[in-house]
Short mmCIF file of C-alpha atoms in Angstrom, two decimals:
data_model
loop_
_atom_site.label_atom_id
_atom_site.label_comp_id
_atom_site.label_asym_id
_atom_site.label_seq_id
_atom_site.Cartn_x
_atom_site.Cartn_y
_atom_site.Cartn_z
CA MET A 1 37.79 -157.85 -15.18
CA ARG A 2 37.65 -160.80 -17.56
CA VAL A 3 35.69 -163.82 -17.42
CA ASN A 4 36.70 -167.13 -19.05
CA ASP A 5 39.01 -165.40 -21.29
CA PHE A 6 41.40 -168.24 -21.93
CA ARG A 7 43.26 -166.38 -24.87
CA ALA A 8 44.07 -163.43 -22.59
CA ALA A 9 45.59 -165.48 -19.78
CA LEU A 10 47.55 -167.55 -22.41
CA ALA A 11 48.83 -164.12 -24.08
CA ARG A 12 50.13 -163.29 -20.29
CA PRO A 13 51.21 -166.10 -18.55
CA HIS A 14 52.60 -164.35 -15.86
CA TYR A 15 49.21 -162.50 -15.01
CA PRO A 16 47.45 -163.97 -11.86
CA ILE A 17 44.16 -165.88 -12.48
CA GLY A 18 41.22 -166.81 -10.29
CA ILE A 19 39.71 -170.32 -10.57
CA ALA A 20 36.48 -171.25 -8.85
CA GLY A 21 34.55 -174.44 -8.45
CA HIS A 22 35.86 -177.77 -7.71
CA PRO A 23 39.31 -179.65 -8.37
CA THR A 24 37.77 -181.20 -11.71
CA VAL A 25 38.05 -177.40 -12.96
CA LEU A 26 41.89 -177.52 -12.70
CA ASP A 27 42.04 -180.37 -15.37
CA ARG A 28 40.14 -178.41 -17.74
CA VAL A 29 41.84 -175.12 -17.19
CA GLN A 30 45.25 -175.93 -18.55
CA LEU A 31 46.73 -172.50 -17.99
CA PRO A 32 50.05 -171.80 -17.06
CA ASN A 33 49.06 -168.58 -15.03
CA PRO A 34 49.64 -168.26 -11.10
CA ALA A 35 46.26 -169.00 -9.70
CA ILE A 36 44.27 -168.25 -6.82
CA PHE A 37 41.74 -171.24 -6.32
CA GLY A 38 38.32 -170.40 -4.96
CA PRO A 39 35.74 -169.79 -3.85
CA GLY A 40 35.24 -173.60 -4.39
CA ASP A 41 35.52 -176.69 -2.79
CA PRO A 42 39.30 -178.37 -3.10
CA GLY A 43 37.93 -181.72 -1.47
CA TYR A 44 39.01 -183.22 1.87
CA PRO A 45 42.50 -182.01 3.24
CA ASP A 46 44.40 -184.78 1.68
CA GLU A 47 42.85 -183.89 -1.70
CA ALA A 48 43.25 -180.38 -1.16
CA GLY A 49 47.10 -181.09 -0.40
CA ILE A 50 47.36 -182.44 -3.99
CA VAL A 51 45.66 -179.14 -5.23
CA ALA A 52 48.15 -177.15 -3.33
CA GLN A 53 51.26 -179.26 -4.86
CA ARG A 54 50.36 -177.72 -8.40
CA PRO A 55 53.29 -175.12 -9.10
CA SER A 56 50.44 -172.82 -10.67
CA ILE A 57 48.48 -172.64 -7.53
CA GLU A 58 49.47 -169.68 -5.24
CA ARG A 59 46.67 -169.63 -2.94
CA ILE A 60 43.63 -171.57 -1.96
CA ILE A 61 40.74 -169.95 -0.53
CA GLN A 62 38.73 -171.00 2.76
CA PRO A 63 36.00 -168.68 3.89
CA SER A 64 37.13 -168.52 7.57
CA GLN A 65 40.15 -168.78 9.99
CA TRP A 66 38.95 -172.09 11.64
CA TYR A 67 38.93 -173.68 8.22
CA VAL A 68 42.16 -172.62 7.00
CA ASP A 69 43.46 -174.18 10.50
CA PHE A 70 41.68 -177.40 9.29
CA TYR A 71 43.44 -177.74 6.13
CA GLN A 72 46.86 -176.11 7.12
CA PRO A 73 48.58 -179.33 7.79
CA TYR A 74 48.07 -180.54 4.31
CA CYS A 75 48.41 -177.14 2.31
CA VAL A 76 51.21 -175.60 4.06
CA ASN A 77 51.41 -171.63 3.35
CA LYS A 78 49.02 -171.57 0.46
CA LEU A 79 45.65 -171.11 2.28
CA MET A 80 44.06 -167.76 2.66
CA VAL A 81 41.09 -166.65 4.44
CA TRP A 82 38.36 -164.88 2.04
CA PRO A 83 34.63 -164.87 3.20
CA ALA A 84 31.86 -164.02 0.59
CA GLY A 85 30.67 -160.37 0.94
CA ILE A 86 27.26 -159.62 2.26
CA ASP A 87 25.34 -157.47 0.24
CA THR A 88 23.45 -155.17 2.51
CA ASP A 89 22.04 -152.84 -0.41
CA LYS A 90 19.95 -156.09 -1.20
CA ILE A 91 19.14 -156.95 2.49
CA PRO A 92 16.89 -154.51 4.46
CA ASP A 93 17.15 -153.45 8.00
CA ALA A 94 14.51 -155.50 9.43
CA SER A 95 14.27 -153.72 12.73
CA VAL A 96 12.13 -151.09 11.17
CA PHE A 97 9.41 -153.69 10.62
CA PRO A 98 6.50 -154.61 13.12
CA LYS A 99 7.81 -157.52 15.13
CA TYR A 100 5.46 -159.97 16.47
CA VAL A 101 7.51 -163.26 16.90
CA ASP A 102 9.90 -163.18 19.84
CA VAL A 103 12.44 -165.77 18.74
CA LEU A 104 12.95 -167.39 15.31
CA ILE A 105 14.69 -170.81 15.67
CA TYR A 106 16.92 -171.96 12.76
CA ASP A 107 17.23 -175.71 12.53
CA LYS A 108 20.30 -176.53 10.73
CA ILE A 109 21.36 -179.74 12.72
CA ARG A 110 23.22 -181.91 10.35
CA TRP A 111 24.24 -184.90 12.34
CA ASN A 112 22.65 -186.87 15.06
CA TYR A 113 19.54 -185.02 14.39
CA ASP A 114 17.17 -186.61 16.79
CA GLU A 115 19.85 -186.43 19.79
CA THR A 116 20.77 -182.75 19.01
CA TYR A 117 17.11 -181.63 18.48
CA ASN A 118 16.14 -182.98 21.87
CA SER A 119 19.16 -181.62 23.59
CA ILE A 120 19.13 -178.27 22.20
CA ILE A 121 16.01 -177.29 20.40
CA GLU A 122 13.58 -179.13 22.61
CA PRO A 123 14.77 -177.35 25.92
CA LEU A 124 15.03 -174.01 24.31
CA LYS A 125 11.45 -174.31 23.07
CA HIS A 126 10.38 -175.37 26.65
CA LYS A 127 12.36 -172.23 28.06
CA LEU A 128 10.42 -169.85 25.66
CA ASN A 129 7.15 -171.33 26.27
CA SER A 130 7.52 -171.14 30.20
CA SER A 131 8.80 -167.61 29.60
CA GLY A 132 5.72 -166.47 27.71
CA LEU A 133 7.67 -165.86 24.41
CA SER A 134 6.47 -166.72 21.07
CA PHE A 135 8.60 -168.43 18.43
CA GLU A 136 8.71 -170.01 14.97
CA ILE A 137 10.89 -172.70 13.72
CA ILE A 138 12.34 -173.02 10.16
CA ARG A 139 14.77 -176.08 9.01
CA TYR A 140 17.51 -175.67 6.58
CA GLU A 141 16.65 -176.39 2.87
CA HIS A 142 13.01 -176.56 4.04
CA TYR A 143 11.93 -173.02 2.95
CA LEU A 144 12.28 -170.70 -0.11
CA PRO A 145 14.68 -167.85 0.20
CA ARG A 146 12.09 -165.38 -0.30
CA ASP A 147 10.39 -166.95 2.80
CA TYR A 148 13.43 -166.38 5.08
CA ALA A 149 13.39 -162.87 4.57
CA LYS A 150 9.72 -162.86 5.49
CA TYR A 151 10.47 -164.58 8.77
CA LEU A 152 13.42 -162.19 9.81
CA LYS A 153 11.23 -159.31 9.03
CA ARG A 154 8.73 -160.37 11.93
CA ALA A 155 11.28 -161.85 14.09
CA LYS A 156 12.92 -159.63 17.04
CA THR A 157 15.70 -162.44 17.63
CA MET A 158 16.99 -165.65 15.96
CA ALA A 159 18.47 -168.76 17.58
CA PHE A 160 20.91 -170.41 15.32
CA VAL A 161 21.29 -174.21 16.05
CA CYS A 162 23.98 -175.61 13.93
CA GLU A 163 27.42 -177.69 14.85
CA HIS A 164 29.60 -175.47 12.74
CA GLU A 165 29.71 -173.49 9.62
CA THR A 166 32.72 -172.33 7.44
CA GLN A 167 31.15 -169.12 6.98
CA GLY A 168 27.29 -169.09 7.79
CA LEU A 169 25.64 -167.21 5.18
CA ALA A 170 22.18 -167.69 6.37
CA CYS A 171 23.06 -166.49 9.85
CA GLU A 172 24.89 -163.52 8.24
CA GLN A 173 21.79 -162.71 6.24
CA ALA A 174 19.95 -162.35 9.64
CA MET A 175 22.82 -160.17 11.33
CA ALA A 176 22.57 -158.14 7.89
CA SER A 177 18.97 -157.88 8.76
CA ASN A 178 19.67 -156.40 12.23
CA VAL A 179 18.28 -159.41 14.01
CA PRO A 180 20.32 -160.35 17.10
CA VAL A 181 21.35 -164.06 17.27
CA PHE A 182 21.48 -166.63 19.86
CA ALA A 183 24.16 -168.93 18.38
CA TRP A 184 24.96 -172.45 19.54
CA ASP A 185 28.48 -172.73 19.43
CA GLU A 186 29.97 -175.82 21.13
CA GLY A 187 33.23 -175.46 19.30
CA GLN A 188 33.75 -179.33 18.45
CA LEU A 189 34.01 -180.80 14.96
CA ALA A 190 30.86 -182.89 14.32
CA ASP A 191 31.18 -184.07 10.49
CA PRO A 192 32.28 -187.84 10.91
CA LYS A 193 34.09 -187.60 7.29
CA GLN A 194 36.11 -184.57 8.58
CA ILE A 195 36.98 -185.94 12.31
CA PRO A 196 39.98 -188.23 10.90
CA TYR A 197 41.79 -185.15 9.60
CA VAL A 198 41.41 -183.04 12.59
CA GLN A 199 44.25 -181.97 14.93
CA SER A 200 43.80 -182.11 18.50
CA ASP A 201 43.66 -178.39 19.25
CA LEU A 202 41.44 -177.40 16.33
CA ARG A 203 38.35 -175.39 17.68
CA VAL A 204 35.37 -174.77 15.22
CA SER A 205 32.60 -172.43 15.16
CA SER A 206 28.95 -172.22 13.96
CA VAL A 207 29.73 -168.43 13.64
CA PRO A 208 32.85 -167.72 12.79
CA TYR A 209 32.03 -164.02 11.92
CA PHE A 210 30.59 -162.90 15.10
CA ASP A 211 31.24 -160.28 18.06
CA ASP A 212 29.36 -158.81 21.00
CA ARG A 213 27.36 -156.72 18.59
CA CYS A 214 26.16 -159.72 17.06
CA GLY A 215 24.30 -161.30 20.06
CA VAL A 216 25.37 -164.06 22.51
CA ARG A 217 27.15 -167.59 21.98
CA PHE A 218 25.92 -170.61 24.10
CA THR A 219 26.74 -174.16 24.76
CA ARG A 220 24.65 -176.84 26.22
CA ALA A 221 25.92 -176.25 29.49
CA ASN A 222 25.12 -172.66 29.52
CA MET A 223 22.20 -172.42 27.23
CA MET A 224 19.45 -171.26 29.80
CA GLU A 225 21.53 -168.56 31.71
CA ARG A 226 22.91 -167.25 28.37
CA PHE A 227 19.50 -166.97 26.90
CA ASP A 228 18.35 -164.77 29.83
CA ALA A 229 21.44 -162.50 29.24
CA PHE A 230 20.59 -162.52 25.51
CA TRP A 231 17.03 -161.69 26.08
CA GLN A 232 17.68 -158.93 28.42
CA ALA A 233 20.16 -157.28 26.17
CA ARG A 234 18.44 -157.88 22.88
CA GLU A 235 17.51 -154.18 22.01
CA SER A 236 21.30 -153.30 22.50
CA PHE A 237 22.62 -155.26 19.79
CA ARG A 238 23.61 -154.04 16.34
CA PRO A 239 24.52 -157.05 14.11
CA ARG A 240 24.05 -155.06 11.08
CA ASP A 241 27.00 -153.02 12.09
CA TYR A 242 29.14 -155.52 12.11
CA ILE A 243 28.35 -156.94 8.97
CA VAL A 244 28.91 -153.61 7.03
CA GLU A 245 32.00 -153.25 9.06
CA THR A 246 33.54 -156.70 8.42
CA LEU A 247 31.80 -158.54 5.60
CA SER A 248 30.64 -155.55 3.10
CA MET A 249 30.86 -156.40 -0.72
CA GLU A 250 33.67 -153.39 -0.87
CA LYS A 251 35.71 -154.75 2.08
CA CYS A 252 35.71 -158.65 0.79
CA GLY A 253 36.31 -157.26 -2.99
CA SER A 254 39.32 -155.41 -1.71
CA SER A 255 40.54 -158.28 0.44
CA TYR A 256 40.76 -160.35 -2.82
CA LEU A 257 42.38 -157.77 -4.96
CA GLU A 258 45.05 -157.33 -2.19
CA ALA A 259 46.04 -160.96 -2.59
CA TYR A 260 45.60 -161.06 -6.25
CA ASN A 261 48.09 -157.58 -6.42
CA ALA A 262 50.68 -159.51 -4.11
CA ILE A 263 50.87 -162.47 -6.67
CA ALA A 264 51.20 -160.13 -9.39
CA LYS A 265 53.95 -158.15 -7.70
CA GLN A 266 55.79 -161.19 -7.07
CA GLN A 267 55.33 -162.32 -10.96
CA GLY A 268 56.66 -158.61 -11.73
CA VAL A 269 53.15 -157.80 -13.19
CA ARG A 270 52.33 -154.00 -13.04
#
């Protein structure tokens, strides 16, 4: 693998390259090579559509299927799903540590904060208190990464409260730590800047990488009954197994190489 080797790219104009970052990078990378753009931010869908029209751009990465669906009308057939890998060699299985917090509440509310807090987190706190369950609350961007690992070590479960995520790395770190997740997943786009671009049938997710091994999803309407089911089944979940199977560094790396090699084959590169 070569990093920022412009000379090598220019000498082999048919070899695919990867470009990460923002669209402004494209103006600085004046290379003829077919390219995979991402991971990065191509801008809002209309801006991403301009990126997609560049002849050299073969693929634009988005980290989950719902985000590909969101951009699809503007980028036609140039999108690909590619999530970042989770390095479980660096994330210990927290289930082996002593647990004395029943529920870690992860607050990543991003819009209409007070209304959402009062309709989701406050009722959940009341439910936990009335059930005699202990909890801690952490808020996105109000803690240090090393402290998050400490919270996960002592938590039996985590409630993840966020409107939607393109991948959800913090939640996936919890799952990689083998902490079962109770995830608010209303399925509706909340970002007011993205709503003008949305198709009527788009379904978003706060946990785009999740299955029955990971925990339980809930909505405002069924939060209480779903929590009871989640808590009763908490010891049966195996979220780390899901992460290893779906989002390992090896699997995600192989997925990127598969896309790269497909482009290389189209270019006649061996």
